[in-house]
Short mmCIF file of C-alpha atoms in Angstrom, two decimals:
data_model
loop_
_atom_site.label_atom_id
_atom_site.label_comp_id
_atom_site.label_asym_id
_atom_site.label_seq_id
_atom_site.Cartn_x
_atom_site.Cartn_y
_atom_site.Cartn_z
CA MET A 1 -83.22 -15.74 -43.33
CA SER A 2 -83.94 -16.59 -39.74
CA VAL A 3 -84.21 -14.04 -36.93
CA ILE A 4 -80.83 -15.07 -35.52
CA GLU A 5 -79.12 -14.57 -38.88
CA THR A 6 -80.77 -11.17 -39.27
CA ILE A 7 -79.63 -10.05 -35.81
CA LEU A 8 -76.13 -11.35 -36.53
CA VAL A 9 -75.86 -9.50 -39.84
CA PHE A 10 -77.52 -6.21 -38.82
CA VAL A 11 -76.51 -5.89 -35.13
CA VAL A 12 -73.54 -8.02 -34.08
CA ILE A 13 -71.28 -7.55 -37.10
CA PRO A 14 -71.67 -3.72 -37.18
CA ALA A 15 -71.16 -3.60 -33.38
CA VAL A 16 -67.90 -5.56 -33.72
CA ILE A 17 -66.72 -3.26 -36.51
CA TYR A 18 -67.52 -0.10 -34.51
CA GLY A 19 -65.88 -1.58 -31.41
CA LEU A 20 -62.74 -2.45 -33.35
CA LEU A 21 -62.54 1.04 -34.87
CA GLY A 22 -63.06 2.59 -31.43
CA VAL A 23 -60.25 0.54 -29.88
CA LEU A 24 -57.91 1.38 -32.76
CA SER A 25 -58.64 5.10 -32.46
CA MET A 26 -57.99 5.06 -28.68
CA ARG A 27 -54.66 3.26 -29.11
CA SER A 28 -52.72 6.44 -29.95
CA LYS A 29 -54.20 8.25 -26.95
CA PHE A 30 -52.82 5.71 -24.50
CA ALA A 31 -49.44 5.38 -26.24
CA ALA A 32 -48.72 9.13 -26.48
CA THR A 33 -46.82 11.15 -23.90
CA PRO A 34 -48.98 13.18 -21.51
CA ARG A 35 -49.95 16.67 -22.67
CA TYR A 36 -48.91 19.87 -20.93
CA ARG A 37 -51.65 21.41 -18.82
CA PRO A 38 -51.58 25.00 -17.53
CA GLY A 39 -50.02 25.20 -14.08
CA GLN A 40 -47.74 22.23 -14.59
CA GLU A 41 -43.96 22.51 -14.38
CA TRP A 42 -42.39 23.27 -17.78
CA ASP A 43 -39.10 21.40 -18.03
CA HIS A 44 -38.23 22.01 -21.68
CA PRO A 45 -35.74 24.63 -22.92
CA PRO A 46 -37.22 27.84 -24.37
CA VAL A 47 -37.49 28.04 -28.15
CA TRP A 48 -37.73 31.35 -29.99
CA TRP A 49 -39.59 31.17 -33.28
CA SER A 50 -40.03 33.73 -36.03
CA ALA A 51 -41.74 33.30 -39.35
CA ASN A 52 -39.10 35.56 -40.92
CA PRO A 53 -35.67 35.00 -39.30
CA GLN A 54 -34.01 37.44 -41.74
CA GLY A 55 -36.40 40.16 -40.56
CA LEU A 56 -35.24 39.94 -36.94
CA ASP A 57 -33.17 43.04 -36.31
CA THR A 58 -32.75 43.54 -32.57
CA THR A 59 -30.32 46.44 -32.99
CA ARG A 60 -33.00 48.84 -34.28
CA THR A 61 -34.59 51.19 -31.73
CA HIS A 62 -37.10 54.03 -31.69
CA ALA A 63 -34.15 56.42 -31.33
CA ASP A 64 -33.29 55.58 -34.94
CA ALA A 65 -36.69 56.98 -35.89
CA GLY A 66 -36.01 60.29 -34.14
CA ASP A 67 -37.29 59.68 -30.58
CA GLU A 68 -35.18 60.94 -27.70
CA GLU A 69 -35.46 57.74 -25.71
CA ALA A 70 -33.87 54.57 -27.14
CA THR A 71 -36.32 51.73 -26.67
CA PRO A 72 -36.51 48.51 -28.65
CA VAL A 73 -38.92 48.42 -31.57
CA GLY A 74 -41.78 46.00 -31.06
CA GLY A 75 -45.11 45.07 -32.52
CA SER A 76 -46.03 43.54 -35.80
CA SER A 77 -46.12 44.66 -39.37
CA GLY A 78 -47.75 43.56 -42.57
CA ARG A 79 -48.51 44.60 -46.10
CA TRP A 80 -51.93 44.34 -47.63
#
């Protein structure tokens, strides 16, 4: 093999492959919508999410537990 063939096989062809993969991976970045950054205006409607929608009981208060003052129950719970 000549020096030119060696450079072509071991330098140019891998460089073209890496360049092609780099361009293909950047394609989605330029095609996507811009991301939200803190401080920007938020123009989407609010969405409330719960992992357990059946467990959402907004009618329960601390007064149900015996406290004098009726305040909503908050916090998290779990079982180990």
